[in-house]
Coordinates of C-alpha atoms (C1' of nucleotides) in Angstrom, one line a residue:
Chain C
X1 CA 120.0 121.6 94.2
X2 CA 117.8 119.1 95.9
X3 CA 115.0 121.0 97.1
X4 CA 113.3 119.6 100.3
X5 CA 110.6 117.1 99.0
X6 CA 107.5 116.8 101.3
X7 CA 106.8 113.5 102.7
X8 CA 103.3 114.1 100.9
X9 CA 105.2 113.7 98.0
X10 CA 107.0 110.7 98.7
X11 CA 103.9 109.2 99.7
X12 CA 102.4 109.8 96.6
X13 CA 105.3 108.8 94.4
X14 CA 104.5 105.0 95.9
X15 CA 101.1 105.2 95.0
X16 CA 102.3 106.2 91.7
X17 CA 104.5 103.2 91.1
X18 CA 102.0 100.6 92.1
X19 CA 99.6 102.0 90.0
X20 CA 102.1 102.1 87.2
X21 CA 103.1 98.7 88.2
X22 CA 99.4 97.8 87.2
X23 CA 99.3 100.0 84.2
X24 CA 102.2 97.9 82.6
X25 CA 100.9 94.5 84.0
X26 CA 97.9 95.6 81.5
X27 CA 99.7 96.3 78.8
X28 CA 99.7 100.0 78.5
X29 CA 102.5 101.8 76.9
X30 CA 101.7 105.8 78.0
X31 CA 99.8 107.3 80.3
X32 CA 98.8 110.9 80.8
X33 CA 98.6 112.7 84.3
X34 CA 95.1 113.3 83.8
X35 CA 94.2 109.6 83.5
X36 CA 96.3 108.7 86.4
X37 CA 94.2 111.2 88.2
X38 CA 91.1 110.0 87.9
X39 CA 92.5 106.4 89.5
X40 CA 92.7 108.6 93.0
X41 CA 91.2 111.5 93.8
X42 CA 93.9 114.0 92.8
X43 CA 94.2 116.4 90.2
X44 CA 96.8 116.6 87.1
X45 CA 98.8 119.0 88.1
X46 CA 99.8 117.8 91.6
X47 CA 100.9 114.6 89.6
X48 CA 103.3 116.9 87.1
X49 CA 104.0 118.9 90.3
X50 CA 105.4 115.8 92.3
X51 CA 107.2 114.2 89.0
X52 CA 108.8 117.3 87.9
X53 CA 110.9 117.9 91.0
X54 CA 112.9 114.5 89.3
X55 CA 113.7 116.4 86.1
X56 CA 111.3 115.9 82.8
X57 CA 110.3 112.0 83.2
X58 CA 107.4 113.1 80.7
X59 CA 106.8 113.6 76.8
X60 CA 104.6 116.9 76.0
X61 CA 101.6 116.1 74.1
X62 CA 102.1 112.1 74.5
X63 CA 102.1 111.5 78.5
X64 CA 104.4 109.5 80.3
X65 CA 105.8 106.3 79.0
X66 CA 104.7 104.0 81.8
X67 CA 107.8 101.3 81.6
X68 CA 110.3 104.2 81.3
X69 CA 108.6 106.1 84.6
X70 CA 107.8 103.1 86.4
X71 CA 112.0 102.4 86.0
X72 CA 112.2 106.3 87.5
X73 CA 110.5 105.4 90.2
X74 CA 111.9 102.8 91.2
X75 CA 114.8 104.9 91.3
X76 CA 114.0 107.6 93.3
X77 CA 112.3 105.9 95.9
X78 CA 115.5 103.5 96.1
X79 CA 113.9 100.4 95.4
X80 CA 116.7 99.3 92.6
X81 CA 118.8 97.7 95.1
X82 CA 117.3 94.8 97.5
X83 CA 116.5 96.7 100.7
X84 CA 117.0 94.1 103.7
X85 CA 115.0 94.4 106.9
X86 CA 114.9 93.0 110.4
X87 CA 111.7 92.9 112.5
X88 CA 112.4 93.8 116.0
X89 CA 110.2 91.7 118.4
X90 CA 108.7 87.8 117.2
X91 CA 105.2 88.7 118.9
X92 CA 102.5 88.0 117.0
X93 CA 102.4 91.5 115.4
X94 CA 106.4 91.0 114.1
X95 CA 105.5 87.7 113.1
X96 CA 102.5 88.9 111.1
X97 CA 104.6 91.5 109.5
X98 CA 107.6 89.0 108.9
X99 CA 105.2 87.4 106.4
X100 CA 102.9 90.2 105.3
X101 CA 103.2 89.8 101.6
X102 CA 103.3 93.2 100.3
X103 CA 106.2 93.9 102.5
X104 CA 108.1 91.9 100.0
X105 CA 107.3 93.5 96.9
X106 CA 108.9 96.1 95.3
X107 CA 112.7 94.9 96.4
X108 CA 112.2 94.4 100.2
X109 CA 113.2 91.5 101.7
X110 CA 112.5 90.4 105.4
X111 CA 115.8 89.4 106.4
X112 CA 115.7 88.4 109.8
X113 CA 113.4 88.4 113.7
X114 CA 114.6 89.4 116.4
X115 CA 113.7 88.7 120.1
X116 CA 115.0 88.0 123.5
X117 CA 112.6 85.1 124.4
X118 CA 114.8 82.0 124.4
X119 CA 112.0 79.5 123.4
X120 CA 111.5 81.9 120.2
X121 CA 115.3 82.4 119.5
X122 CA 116.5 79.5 116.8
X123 CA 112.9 79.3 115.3
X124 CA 111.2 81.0 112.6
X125 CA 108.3 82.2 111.2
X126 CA 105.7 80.2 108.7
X127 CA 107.2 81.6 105.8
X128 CA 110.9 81.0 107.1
X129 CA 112.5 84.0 108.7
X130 CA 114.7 83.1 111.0
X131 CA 114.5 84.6 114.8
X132 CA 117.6 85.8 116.3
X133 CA 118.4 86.6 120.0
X134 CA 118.4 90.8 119.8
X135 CA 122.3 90.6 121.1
X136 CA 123.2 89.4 118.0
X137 CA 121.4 92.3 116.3
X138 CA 125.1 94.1 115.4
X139 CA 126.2 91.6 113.6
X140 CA 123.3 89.9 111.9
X141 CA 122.5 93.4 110.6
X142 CA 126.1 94.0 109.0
X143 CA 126.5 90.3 107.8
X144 CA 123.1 90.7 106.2
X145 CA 123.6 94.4 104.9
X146 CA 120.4 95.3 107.2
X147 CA 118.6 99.0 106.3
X148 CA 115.6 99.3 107.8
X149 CA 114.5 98.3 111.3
X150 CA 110.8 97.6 111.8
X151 CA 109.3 97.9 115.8
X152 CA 107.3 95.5 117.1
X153 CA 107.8 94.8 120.4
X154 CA 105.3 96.0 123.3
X155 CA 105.7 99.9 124.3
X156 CA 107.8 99.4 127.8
X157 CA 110.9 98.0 125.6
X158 CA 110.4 100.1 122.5
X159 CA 112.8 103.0 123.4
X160 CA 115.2 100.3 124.5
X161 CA 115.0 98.3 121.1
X162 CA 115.3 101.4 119.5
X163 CA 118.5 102.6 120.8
X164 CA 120.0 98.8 119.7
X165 CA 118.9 99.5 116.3
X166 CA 120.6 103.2 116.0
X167 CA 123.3 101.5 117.8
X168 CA 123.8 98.9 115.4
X169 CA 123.9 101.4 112.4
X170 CA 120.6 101.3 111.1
X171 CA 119.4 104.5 109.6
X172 CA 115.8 104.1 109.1
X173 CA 113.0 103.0 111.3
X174 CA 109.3 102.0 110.7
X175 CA 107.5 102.4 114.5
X176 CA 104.5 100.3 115.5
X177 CA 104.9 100.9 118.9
X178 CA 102.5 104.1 120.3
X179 CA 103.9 107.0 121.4
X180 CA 106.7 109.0 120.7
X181 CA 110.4 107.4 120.7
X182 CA 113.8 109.7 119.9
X183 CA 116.6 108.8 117.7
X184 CA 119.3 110.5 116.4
X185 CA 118.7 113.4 113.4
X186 CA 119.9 111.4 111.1
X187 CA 118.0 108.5 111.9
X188 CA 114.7 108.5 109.7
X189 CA 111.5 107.3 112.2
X190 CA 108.5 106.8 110.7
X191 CA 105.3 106.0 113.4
X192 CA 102.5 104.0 112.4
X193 CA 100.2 104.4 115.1
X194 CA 97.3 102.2 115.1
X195 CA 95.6 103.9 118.1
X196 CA 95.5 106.9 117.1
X197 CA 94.4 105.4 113.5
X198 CA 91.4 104.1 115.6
X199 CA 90.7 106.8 117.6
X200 CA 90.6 109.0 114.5
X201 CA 88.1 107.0 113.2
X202 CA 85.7 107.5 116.6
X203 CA 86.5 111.1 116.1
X204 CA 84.7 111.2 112.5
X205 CA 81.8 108.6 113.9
X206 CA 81.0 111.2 117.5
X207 CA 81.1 114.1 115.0
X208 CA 78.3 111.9 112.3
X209 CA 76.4 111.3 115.5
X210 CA 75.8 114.5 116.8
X211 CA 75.4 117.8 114.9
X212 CA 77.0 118.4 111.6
X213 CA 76.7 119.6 108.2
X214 CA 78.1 118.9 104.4
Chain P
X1 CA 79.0 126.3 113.7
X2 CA 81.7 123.0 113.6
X3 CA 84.4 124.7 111.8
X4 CA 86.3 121.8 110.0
X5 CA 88.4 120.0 112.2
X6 CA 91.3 118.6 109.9
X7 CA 93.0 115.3 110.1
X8 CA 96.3 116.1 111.7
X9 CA 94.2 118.3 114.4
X10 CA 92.4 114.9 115.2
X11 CA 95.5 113.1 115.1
X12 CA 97.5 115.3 117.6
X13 CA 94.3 114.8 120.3
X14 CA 95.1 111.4 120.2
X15 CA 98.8 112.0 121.1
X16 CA 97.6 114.9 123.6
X17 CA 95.4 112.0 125.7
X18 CA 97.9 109.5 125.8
X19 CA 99.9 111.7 127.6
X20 CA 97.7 113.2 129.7
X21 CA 97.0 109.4 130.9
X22 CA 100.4 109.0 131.4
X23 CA 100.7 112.3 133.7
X24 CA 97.9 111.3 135.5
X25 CA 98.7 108.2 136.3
X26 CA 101.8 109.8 137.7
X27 CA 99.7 112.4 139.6
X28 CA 100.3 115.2 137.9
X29 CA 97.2 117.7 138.6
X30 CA 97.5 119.9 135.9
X31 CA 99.9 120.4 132.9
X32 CA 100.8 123.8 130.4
X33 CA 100.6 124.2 126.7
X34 CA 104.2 124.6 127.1
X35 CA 105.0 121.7 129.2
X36 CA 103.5 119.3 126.7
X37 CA 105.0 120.8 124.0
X38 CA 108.0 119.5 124.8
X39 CA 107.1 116.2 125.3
X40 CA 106.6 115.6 121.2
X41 CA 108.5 118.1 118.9
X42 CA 105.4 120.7 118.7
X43 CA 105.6 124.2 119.8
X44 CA 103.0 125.5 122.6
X45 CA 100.1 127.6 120.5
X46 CA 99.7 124.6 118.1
X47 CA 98.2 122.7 121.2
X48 CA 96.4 125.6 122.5
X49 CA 94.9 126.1 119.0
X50 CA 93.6 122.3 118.8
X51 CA 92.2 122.3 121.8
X52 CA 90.4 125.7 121.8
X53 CA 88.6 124.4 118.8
X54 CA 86.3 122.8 121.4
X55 CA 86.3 125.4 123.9
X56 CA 87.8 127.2 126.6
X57 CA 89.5 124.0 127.8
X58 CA 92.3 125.7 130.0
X59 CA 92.4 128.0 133.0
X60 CA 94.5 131.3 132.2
X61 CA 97.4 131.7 134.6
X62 CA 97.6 127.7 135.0
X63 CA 97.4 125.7 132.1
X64 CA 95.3 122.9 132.1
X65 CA 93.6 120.7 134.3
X66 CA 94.8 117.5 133.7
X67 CA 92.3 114.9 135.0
X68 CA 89.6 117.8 133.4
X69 CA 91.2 117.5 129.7
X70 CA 91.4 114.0 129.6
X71 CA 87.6 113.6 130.0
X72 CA 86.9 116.3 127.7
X73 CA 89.4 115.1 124.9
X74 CA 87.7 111.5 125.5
X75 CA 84.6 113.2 125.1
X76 CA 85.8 115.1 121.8
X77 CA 87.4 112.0 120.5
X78 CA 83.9 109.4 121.5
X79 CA 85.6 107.4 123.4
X80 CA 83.7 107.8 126.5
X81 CA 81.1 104.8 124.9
X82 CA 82.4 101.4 123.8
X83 CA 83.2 101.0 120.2
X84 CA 82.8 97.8 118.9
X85 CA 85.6 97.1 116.5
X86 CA 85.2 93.8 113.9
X87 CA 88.6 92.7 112.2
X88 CA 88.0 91.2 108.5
X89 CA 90.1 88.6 107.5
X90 CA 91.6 86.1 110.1
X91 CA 95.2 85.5 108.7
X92 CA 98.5 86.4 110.0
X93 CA 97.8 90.3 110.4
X94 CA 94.0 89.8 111.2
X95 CA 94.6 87.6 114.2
X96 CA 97.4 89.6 115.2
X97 CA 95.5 92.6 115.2
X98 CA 92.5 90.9 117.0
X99 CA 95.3 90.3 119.7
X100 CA 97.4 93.8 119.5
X101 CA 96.6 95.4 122.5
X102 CA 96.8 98.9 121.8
X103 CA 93.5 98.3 120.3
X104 CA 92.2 97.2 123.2
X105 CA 92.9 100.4 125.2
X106 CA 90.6 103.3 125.0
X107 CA 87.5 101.7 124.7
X108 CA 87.3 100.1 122.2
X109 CA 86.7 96.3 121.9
X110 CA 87.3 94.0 119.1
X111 CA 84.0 91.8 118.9
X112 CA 84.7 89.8 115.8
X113 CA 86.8 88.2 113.0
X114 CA 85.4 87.6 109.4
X115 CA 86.9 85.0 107.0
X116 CA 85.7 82.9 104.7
X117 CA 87.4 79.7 105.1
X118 CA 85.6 76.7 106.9
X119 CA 88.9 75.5 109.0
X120 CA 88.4 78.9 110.6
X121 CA 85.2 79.4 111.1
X122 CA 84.3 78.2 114.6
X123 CA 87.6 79.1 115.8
X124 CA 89.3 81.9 117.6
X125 CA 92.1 83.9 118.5
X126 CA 94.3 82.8 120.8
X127 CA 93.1 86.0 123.2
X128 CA 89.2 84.4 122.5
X129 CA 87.9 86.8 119.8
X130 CA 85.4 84.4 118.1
X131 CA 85.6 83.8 114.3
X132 CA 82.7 84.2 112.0
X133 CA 81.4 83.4 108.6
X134 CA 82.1 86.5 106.5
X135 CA 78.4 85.9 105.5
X136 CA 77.2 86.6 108.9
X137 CA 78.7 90.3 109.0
X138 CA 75.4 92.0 108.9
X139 CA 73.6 89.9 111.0
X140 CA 76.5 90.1 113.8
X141 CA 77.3 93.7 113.0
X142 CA 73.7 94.3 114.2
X143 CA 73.5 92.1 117.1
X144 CA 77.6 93.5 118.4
X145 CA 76.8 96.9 117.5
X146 CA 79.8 97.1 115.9
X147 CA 81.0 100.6 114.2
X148 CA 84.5 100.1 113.2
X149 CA 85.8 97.6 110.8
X150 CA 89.3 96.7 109.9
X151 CA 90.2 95.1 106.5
X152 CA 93.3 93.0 106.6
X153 CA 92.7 90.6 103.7
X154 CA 94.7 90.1 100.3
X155 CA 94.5 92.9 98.0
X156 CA 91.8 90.8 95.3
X157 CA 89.2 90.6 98.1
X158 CA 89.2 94.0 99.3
X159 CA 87.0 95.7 97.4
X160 CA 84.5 93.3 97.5
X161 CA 85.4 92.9 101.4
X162 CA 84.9 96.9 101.6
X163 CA 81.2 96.5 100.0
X164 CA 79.9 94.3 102.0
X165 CA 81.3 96.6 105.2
X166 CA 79.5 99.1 104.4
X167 CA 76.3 96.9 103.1
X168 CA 76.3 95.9 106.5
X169 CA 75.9 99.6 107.7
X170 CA 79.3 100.0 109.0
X171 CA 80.7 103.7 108.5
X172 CA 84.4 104.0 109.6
X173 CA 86.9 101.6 108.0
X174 CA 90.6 101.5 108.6
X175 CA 92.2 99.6 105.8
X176 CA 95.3 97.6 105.9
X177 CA 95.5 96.4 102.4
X178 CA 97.4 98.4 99.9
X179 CA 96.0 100.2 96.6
X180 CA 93.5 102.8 96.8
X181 CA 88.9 101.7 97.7
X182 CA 86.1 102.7 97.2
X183 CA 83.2 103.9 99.7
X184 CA 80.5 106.3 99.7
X185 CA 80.7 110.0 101.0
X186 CA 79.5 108.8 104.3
X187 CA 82.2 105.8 104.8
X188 CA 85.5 107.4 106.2
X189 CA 88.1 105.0 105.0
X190 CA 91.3 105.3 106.9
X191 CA 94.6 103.8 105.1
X192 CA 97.3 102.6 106.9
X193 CA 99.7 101.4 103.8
X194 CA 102.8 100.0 105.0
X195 CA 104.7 99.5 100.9
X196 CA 104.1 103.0 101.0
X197 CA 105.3 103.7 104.7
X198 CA 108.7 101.5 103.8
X199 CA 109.2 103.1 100.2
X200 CA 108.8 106.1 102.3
X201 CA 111.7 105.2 104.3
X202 CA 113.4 104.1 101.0
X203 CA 113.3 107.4 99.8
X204 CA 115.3 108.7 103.0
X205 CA 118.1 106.3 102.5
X206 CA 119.1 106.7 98.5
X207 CA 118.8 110.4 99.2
X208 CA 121.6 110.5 102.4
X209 CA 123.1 107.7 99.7
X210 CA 123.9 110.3 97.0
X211 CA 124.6 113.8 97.5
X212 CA 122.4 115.9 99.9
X213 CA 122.9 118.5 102.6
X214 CA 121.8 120.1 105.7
Chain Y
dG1 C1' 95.8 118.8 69.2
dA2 C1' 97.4 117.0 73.2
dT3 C1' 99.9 117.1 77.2
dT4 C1' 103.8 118.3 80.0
dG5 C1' 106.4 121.8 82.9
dT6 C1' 106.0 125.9 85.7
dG7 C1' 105.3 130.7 87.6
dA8 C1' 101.4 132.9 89.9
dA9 C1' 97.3 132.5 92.8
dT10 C1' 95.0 130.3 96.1
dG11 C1' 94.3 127.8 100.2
dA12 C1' 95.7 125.3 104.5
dC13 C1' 98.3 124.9 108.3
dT14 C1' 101.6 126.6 111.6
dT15 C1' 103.8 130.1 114.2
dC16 C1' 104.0 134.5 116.3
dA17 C1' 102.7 138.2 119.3
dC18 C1' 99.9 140.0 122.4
dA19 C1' 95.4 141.0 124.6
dG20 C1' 92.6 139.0 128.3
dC21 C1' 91.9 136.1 132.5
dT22 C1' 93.1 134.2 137.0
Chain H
dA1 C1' 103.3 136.9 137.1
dG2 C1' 101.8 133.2 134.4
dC3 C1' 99.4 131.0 130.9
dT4 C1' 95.5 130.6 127.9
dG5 C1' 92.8 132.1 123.7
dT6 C1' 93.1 134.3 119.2
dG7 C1' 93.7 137.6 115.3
dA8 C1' 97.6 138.5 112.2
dA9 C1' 101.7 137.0 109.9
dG10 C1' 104.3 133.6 107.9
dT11 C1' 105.2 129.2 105.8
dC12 C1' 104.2 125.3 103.2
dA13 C1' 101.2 122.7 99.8
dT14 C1' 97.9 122.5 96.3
dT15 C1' 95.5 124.3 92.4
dC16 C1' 95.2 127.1 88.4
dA17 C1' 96.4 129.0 83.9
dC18 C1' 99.2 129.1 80.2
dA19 C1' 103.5 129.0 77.6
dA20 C1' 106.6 125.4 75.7
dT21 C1' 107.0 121.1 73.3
dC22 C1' 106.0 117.0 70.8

DNA sequence: GATTGTGAATGACTTCACAGCT
DNA sequence: AGCTGTGAAGTCATTCACAATC
């Protein structure tokens, strides 16, 4: 019954809940897919598109009612239930993300650090996550229900960390490392890549530079 | 005559010359479509299609040259001048990404941080990158050449962060913060959103939760 | 009257199949 | 023989147009 949804979709469906998230902050009670269009640069019908594939979360001629859809949302996408994550690596980049407020919105909480540095092991970061040695990974994640594994930890002992993580159970993986790790099928990897980020950007800036048109 | 190059295109030449470094720092003298392939989860015409956007890059009957593609993605890509890169916003994921070297690689050098607050000001990352007044952007964005600017300050500023970016003549932003900005036609504004990149990952676990195939 | 939900049309990207070099 | 470059076919995603509903 579930028909494949595109990872397009899912990524809209967040910015959809934050907007919504400010829609009810303000007040507002309904909102139509045309109005929430105009906040990106989408049009209506991809919004109805990506809502409908969750049954009929809307009301013909009104719009949709933004407390009841934001609650949808949050369904959907899983956030109804605290999501607990560990942070694989207590470099400066794991560290920044251990306290990186939006990672805490929206039912995510930062459970725990891990690192095999022994001067790092037993601290904890500003805001208080506490650093474990990564051989306790196994059982820090199943005491503290662990989900999702984030990587930061430099590229020569990504693959490695990554096989602890699958090994430990986790089922879903948010990559900062570059380049391409493997896990399992059904072991969800998601890359964030900041070099190629960057070198995307010089890609648009050489193209400005020399000869182009639009 | 520059048919539009799209965004996964761009991204996939990134991945392409990070692998072509690593095969030539392993000596490898030249490399096929089908050879790479395998390396990520691609399939062999899809490389040969984003590379003969640019040319006749490969030799029929070998493949390609490895040490010969490298330059010429480089070339494609501009990363054969150095890009200046200035980071706004000097807490936690600022001066971790001042730091992070994968943005060091590749030519490109991170000249600055921005912030506003006078403890930090003066001061610098632990790897040296000096710390400016926000107020001095366009007068150091000048002096460093710098072209690339990365916002990684709280939500309320970055808009007004973003404006005075591109005041300062910078046109290629990668943005950290979450929620959606605005910048002229010119600007490419790059988003990495990590709520949306976990809710992503979200998504993946409550569906293998509750009933799903394949 | 307004706005959703949705089949049909369009457009974009990917994959295939093979002609064309070396 | 081997591998690239590329038109054609196929697949997936977005946009349109309108019937169904409130």
């Amino acid at each position: 019954m579930s028909s494949q949804i595109s990872e397009a979709t899912t990524n809209r469906l967040s910015v959809y809940l934050r907007c919504l998230n400010e829609l009810d902050a303000a007040g507002v009670r309904a909102v139509s897919s045309k109005t929430l269009a105009e906040q990106f640069d989408l049009n209506a019908p991809q919004i109805r598109k990506d809502l409908a594939h969750f049954g009929e979360l809307g009301v013909r001629g009104v719009g949709y009612y933004v407390k009841d859809l934001k609650r949808q949302l949050r369904h959907i996408l899983g956030l109804d239930r605290h999501l607990k994550v560990a942070i694989m690596g207590a470099g400066n980049l794991g560290l920044a993300l251990a306290d990186y407020p939006g990672f805490r919105q929206e039912g995510f909480g930062i459970a725990a650090l891990f690192d095999n540095l022994r001067d790092k092991v037993g601290q904890q970061s500003r805001a208080g996550v506490p650093i474990y040695d990564i051989k306790e990974l196994r059982k820090i994640a199943r005491r503290d229900q662990i989900v999702i594994a984030v990587i930061a930890v430099p590229l020569s002992s990504a693959q490695a960390v990554v096989d602890k993580v699958v090994a430990a159970g986790i089922k879903a993986i948010l990559n900062f490392s570059p380049g391409a790790l493997r896990a399992p099928d059904d072991v969800k990897l998601k890359n964030v890549d900041l070099t190629v980020s960057l070198e995307s950007l010089s890609f648009y800036l050489a193209r400005e530079a020399s000869g182009d048109d639009t």
